[in-house]
XYZ file of C-alpha atoms in Angstrom:
307
model
C 62.448 31.730 -33.376
C 64.412 28.506 -32.890
C 64.677 27.315 -29.314
C 68.037 26.561 -27.709
C 67.346 22.817 -27.581
C 66.534 22.815 -31.297
C 69.869 24.457 -32.055
C 71.510 21.609 -30.174
C 69.517 19.007 -32.130
C 70.453 20.577 -35.486
C 74.100 20.745 -34.492
C 74.035 17.098 -33.373
C 72.509 15.925 -36.632
C 75.042 17.862 -38.676
C 77.872 16.429 -36.582
C 76.654 12.842 -37.000
C 76.232 13.384 -40.747
C 79.778 14.746 -41.095
C 81.311 11.873 -39.139
C 79.360 9.181 -41.012
C 80.463 10.479 -44.416
C 84.131 10.916 -43.566
C 84.630 7.776 -41.470
C 84.089 4.065 -41.918
C 85.245 0.903 -40.228
C 86.413 -2.562 -41.182
C 84.559 -4.793 -38.729
C 82.082 -7.232 -40.276
C 79.157 -5.114 -39.135
C 80.730 -1.831 -40.268
C 81.491 -3.165 -43.746
C 77.908 -4.375 -44.018
C 76.779 -0.806 -43.329
C 78.887 0.794 -46.077
C 76.166 0.394 -48.705
C 73.647 2.299 -46.618
C 75.707 5.457 -46.998
C 77.439 4.619 -50.303
C 75.115 2.767 -52.686
C 77.910 1.661 -55.015
C 79.325 -0.548 -52.240
C 76.480 -2.963 -53.035
C 77.211 -2.997 -56.781
C 77.997 -5.909 -59.084
C 81.595 -4.907 -59.906
C 83.048 -4.675 -56.429
C 86.587 -5.373 -55.240
C 88.570 -7.140 -53.869
C 88.038 -10.640 -55.245
C 89.556 -14.089 -54.903
C 92.003 -14.550 -57.779
C 92.465 -18.045 -59.154
C 94.992 -19.135 -61.766
C 92.747 -21.983 -62.905
C 89.701 -19.741 -63.344
C 91.533 -16.934 -65.150
C 91.735 -16.496 -68.925
C 95.406 -16.860 -69.805
C 96.457 -14.777 -72.809
C 99.675 -13.222 -74.203
C 98.521 -9.720 -73.366
C 100.610 -6.633 -74.111
C 103.125 -5.660 -71.452
C 102.334 -3.000 -68.887
C 104.517 0.018 -69.604
C 105.668 2.191 -66.690
C 107.073 5.609 -67.483
C 108.943 7.451 -64.731
C 108.914 4.495 -62.337
C 112.726 4.400 -62.241
C 113.029 8.117 -61.539
C 113.212 9.464 -58.013
C 109.802 10.679 -56.929
C 109.830 14.428 -56.751
C 109.585 16.375 -53.533
C 107.641 17.224 -51.502
C 106.649 13.701 -50.494
C 104.538 13.107 -47.411
C 103.678 9.998 -45.424
C 100.353 10.076 -43.564
C 98.340 7.978 -41.145
C 94.775 8.825 -42.141
C 93.168 6.387 -39.703
C 92.347 3.884 -42.442
C 95.788 3.341 -43.951
C 99.264 4.739 -44.517
C 99.434 6.808 -47.676
C 102.317 8.274 -49.668
C 101.358 11.549 -51.326
C 102.904 14.349 -53.351
C 101.803 17.789 -54.495
C 101.606 17.939 -58.274
C 101.081 21.685 -58.434
C 104.568 22.236 -57.049
C 106.237 20.251 -59.820
C 107.757 22.223 -62.686
C 109.089 20.858 -65.955
C 108.675 17.277 -64.787
C 105.883 14.879 -65.558
C 104.301 12.549 -63.016
C 104.930 8.807 -63.498
C 102.300 7.149 -65.673
C 101.376 3.728 -67.055
C 99.836 2.349 -70.234
C 99.514 -0.999 -72.013
C 98.098 -4.266 -70.747
C 94.322 -4.105 -71.159
C 94.137 -0.402 -70.419
C 92.448 1.723 -73.059
C 94.437 1.996 -76.265
C 96.294 5.323 -76.633
C 95.393 6.416 -73.099
C 97.772 7.046 -70.214
C 97.107 6.744 -66.508
C 98.952 9.164 -64.211
C 100.114 8.483 -60.661
C 97.874 9.825 -57.889
C 99.372 8.155 -54.814
C 99.727 4.860 -52.976
C 98.607 3.243 -49.726
C 98.687 -0.064 -47.823
C 96.342 -2.644 -46.310
C 97.626 -5.095 -43.686
C 96.571 -7.577 -41.031
C 96.907 -7.761 -37.282
C 98.446 -11.221 -37.776
C 100.617 -12.732 -40.493
C 97.945 -14.976 -42.038
C 95.845 -12.094 -43.340
C 95.981 -8.479 -44.446
C 95.939 -8.370 -48.244
C 92.669 -7.388 -49.840
C 92.821 -9.771 -52.774
C 93.608 -13.431 -52.270
C 95.557 -15.523 -54.759
C 94.870 -19.238 -55.093
C 93.451 -19.306 -51.582
C 96.341 -17.383 -50.002
C 95.882 -14.057 -48.238
C 99.205 -12.272 -47.793
C 100.019 -10.134 -44.711
C 99.942 -6.870 -46.686
C 98.946 -5.393 -50.043
C 99.958 -2.073 -51.569
C 97.824 -0.124 -54.043
C 99.360 2.358 -56.485
C 96.557 4.519 -57.865
C 96.531 6.079 -61.327
C 93.992 8.398 -62.965
C 93.069 8.162 -66.638
C 94.380 11.435 -68.066
C 91.288 11.668 -70.256
C 89.628 12.952 -67.066
C 91.047 16.148 -65.529
C 90.370 15.330 -61.872
C 89.839 12.327 -59.608
C 86.170 13.184 -59.093
C 85.667 12.966 -62.879
C 87.595 9.712 -63.153
C 85.676 8.050 -60.323
C 82.360 8.214 -62.209
C 83.700 6.512 -65.346
C 84.304 2.782 -65.709
C 87.758 3.387 -67.214
C 88.658 6.237 -64.887
C 91.275 4.571 -62.694
C 93.984 1.923 -62.875
C 95.310 0.459 -59.637
C 98.378 -1.736 -59.295
C 98.081 -4.330 -56.536
C 101.281 -5.629 -54.941
C 101.413 -8.426 -52.356
C 104.005 -8.605 -49.570
C 105.531 -11.840 -48.247
C 107.391 -12.219 -44.970
C 111.100 -12.981 -44.657
C 113.720 -12.698 -41.901
C 115.827 -9.876 -43.323
C 114.721 -6.291 -43.852
C 113.828 -5.166 -47.360
C 116.197 -2.225 -47.838
C 113.923 -0.677 -50.455
C 111.135 -0.323 -47.893
C 113.247 1.448 -45.280
C 112.484 5.007 -46.494
C 108.872 4.232 -45.558
C 109.080 1.728 -42.696
C 111.667 3.642 -40.666
C 109.374 6.693 -40.642
C 106.260 4.879 -39.433
C 106.896 5.656 -35.727
C 106.620 9.355 -36.628
C 103.028 8.881 -37.824
C 101.857 6.580 -35.042
C 98.733 8.572 -34.270
C 95.780 9.281 -36.553
C 96.209 12.302 -38.835
C 99.966 12.422 -38.175
C 101.838 13.390 -41.333
C 105.533 13.926 -42.047
C 107.560 15.119 -45.016
C 110.085 12.585 -46.265
C 113.605 13.823 -46.845
C 114.700 10.603 -48.527
C 114.558 9.706 -52.208
C 112.480 6.811 -53.439
C 111.522 5.268 -56.777
C 108.304 3.433 -57.518
C 110.243 0.641 -59.218
C 111.981 -0.136 -55.909
C 108.585 -1.013 -54.417
C 107.610 -3.421 -57.203
C 108.205 -7.195 -57.402
C 111.012 -8.622 -59.514
C 108.513 -10.083 -61.977
C 106.180 -7.462 -63.405
C 105.480 -9.472 -66.567
C 102.979 -11.747 -64.847
C 99.784 -10.098 -63.676
C 96.033 -10.532 -63.310
C 93.681 -7.869 -64.597
C 89.938 -7.338 -64.212
C 87.318 -4.591 -63.881
C 86.362 -3.658 -60.341
C 86.000 -0.914 -57.781
C 87.691 1.062 -55.071
C 87.913 -1.120 -51.961
C 86.870 1.707 -49.644
C 83.827 3.971 -49.726
C 82.492 5.324 -52.018
C 83.398 1.995 -53.743
C 83.329 3.618 -57.201
C 83.221 1.006 -59.965
C 85.868 2.794 -61.989
C 88.971 0.632 -61.548
C 90.947 -1.532 -63.933
C 92.899 -3.718 -61.507
C 96.381 -4.978 -62.360
C 97.679 -7.358 -59.690
C 101.154 -8.881 -59.800
C 101.425 -12.540 -58.810
C 104.970 -12.255 -57.425
C 105.090 -10.725 -53.932
C 107.563 -8.188 -52.563
C 109.582 -9.278 -49.502
C 109.114 -7.609 -46.125
C 110.718 -8.590 -42.826
C 108.806 -9.540 -39.697
C 110.244 -6.450 -38.009
C 109.130 -4.131 -40.815
C 105.669 -5.699 -40.855
C 105.319 -5.116 -37.116
C 106.213 -1.444 -37.596
C 102.893 -1.034 -39.420
C 101.117 -2.624 -36.460
C 102.211 0.034 -33.973
C 99.994 2.599 -35.700
C 96.720 3.780 -34.217
C 93.392 4.521 -35.899
C 92.305 6.720 -33.006
C 90.561 3.963 -31.068
C 92.638 0.832 -31.530
C 95.590 -0.612 -33.431
C 95.415 0.248 -37.109
C 95.326 -3.243 -38.629
C 92.958 -5.641 -40.400
C 92.114 -2.697 -42.668
C 91.104 -4.910 -45.564
C 87.715 -5.415 -47.159
C 86.025 -8.806 -47.308
C 86.140 -10.616 -50.638
C 83.404 -9.674 -53.107
C 81.548 -11.818 -55.633
C 83.159 -12.050 -59.053
C 79.840 -12.513 -60.827
C 80.095 -12.564 -64.621
C 83.400 -10.727 -64.748
C 86.405 -12.211 -66.513
C 89.866 -12.183 -64.973
C 92.703 -12.193 -67.493
C 96.157 -13.531 -66.676
C 99.253 -12.367 -68.504
C 101.935 -14.987 -68.014
C 105.065 -15.430 -70.082
C 105.865 -18.939 -71.248
C 108.870 -20.616 -72.828
C 109.325 -19.705 -76.461
C 106.915 -16.862 -75.759
C 107.798 -14.756 -78.800
C 106.911 -17.456 -81.298
C 103.722 -18.235 -79.399
C 102.783 -14.583 -79.376
C 103.267 -14.321 -83.150
C 100.918 -17.246 -83.650
C 98.317 -15.786 -81.345
C 98.318 -12.039 -81.760
C 95.776 -10.621 -79.304
C 93.502 -7.834 -80.434
C 92.897 -6.298 -77.016
C 90.135 -4.033 -78.288
C 88.033 -7.125 -79.057
C 88.350 -8.659 -75.577
C 85.289 -8.546 -73.369
C 85.519 -7.936 -69.628
C 82.421 -10.039 -68.926
C 81.072 -13.502 -69.693
C 77.964 -13.444 -71.833
């Protein structure tokens, strides 16, 4: 027979275990502890990284194709404060006769398509930080991630254990005085999700293309990981060099959110070691078409790592 105090001990251990798995923090100490619970967080292909134009391999890579990005995202759409970020989600099983947006091209697997799963943001408490990746020494105040699953894998849990399972678009945000009208469907609803686990349904229409930078032809791409636990090394990153504008007022609307204990901000991971990984840069140049014809890239022969 189990004594009453032992019941309490078992309950306490189960409670601590549940909290430790479902929660994590962004302080220096907390990030250091991630790998104790999630071994992949100490892997060799971790993200984010410091991107450098000079250290990237510049090639005339195929364009990234985006299907359905100009269509209005189907309802129901929901905006949620999950304590770690703000996420935009939709319920695929309620969609009939309409396909989710998907991407292909670039250095993604030939003849494979990656379907939209959702998007979220990372931002700083102050304007000199917030983005997860840095570009040429600059850390922007916010970065958005649009997550896609390789349709060769039926579910996210399958995709997350394969090196080619996910493709994530990274978009930087740069401050300006005037509001970005395209962001208003999201930013104006942030006060409604101020507290952790608050979620609202959006009754406004939005397209993914409206959230992208003007230049989507220039991007960096490399093999990496999720930037939050479990840090699965399953991501092909595609990061646009041109930022999206956001006003000071809109940026501050993100900073009114709560994570349950404090302001929800500085929710970005420290930079990880690049190691032997290659970073490719697709950048159009003058007279690009003739250059491309002279240097036709066989993407299947490109290696993601230095030997």
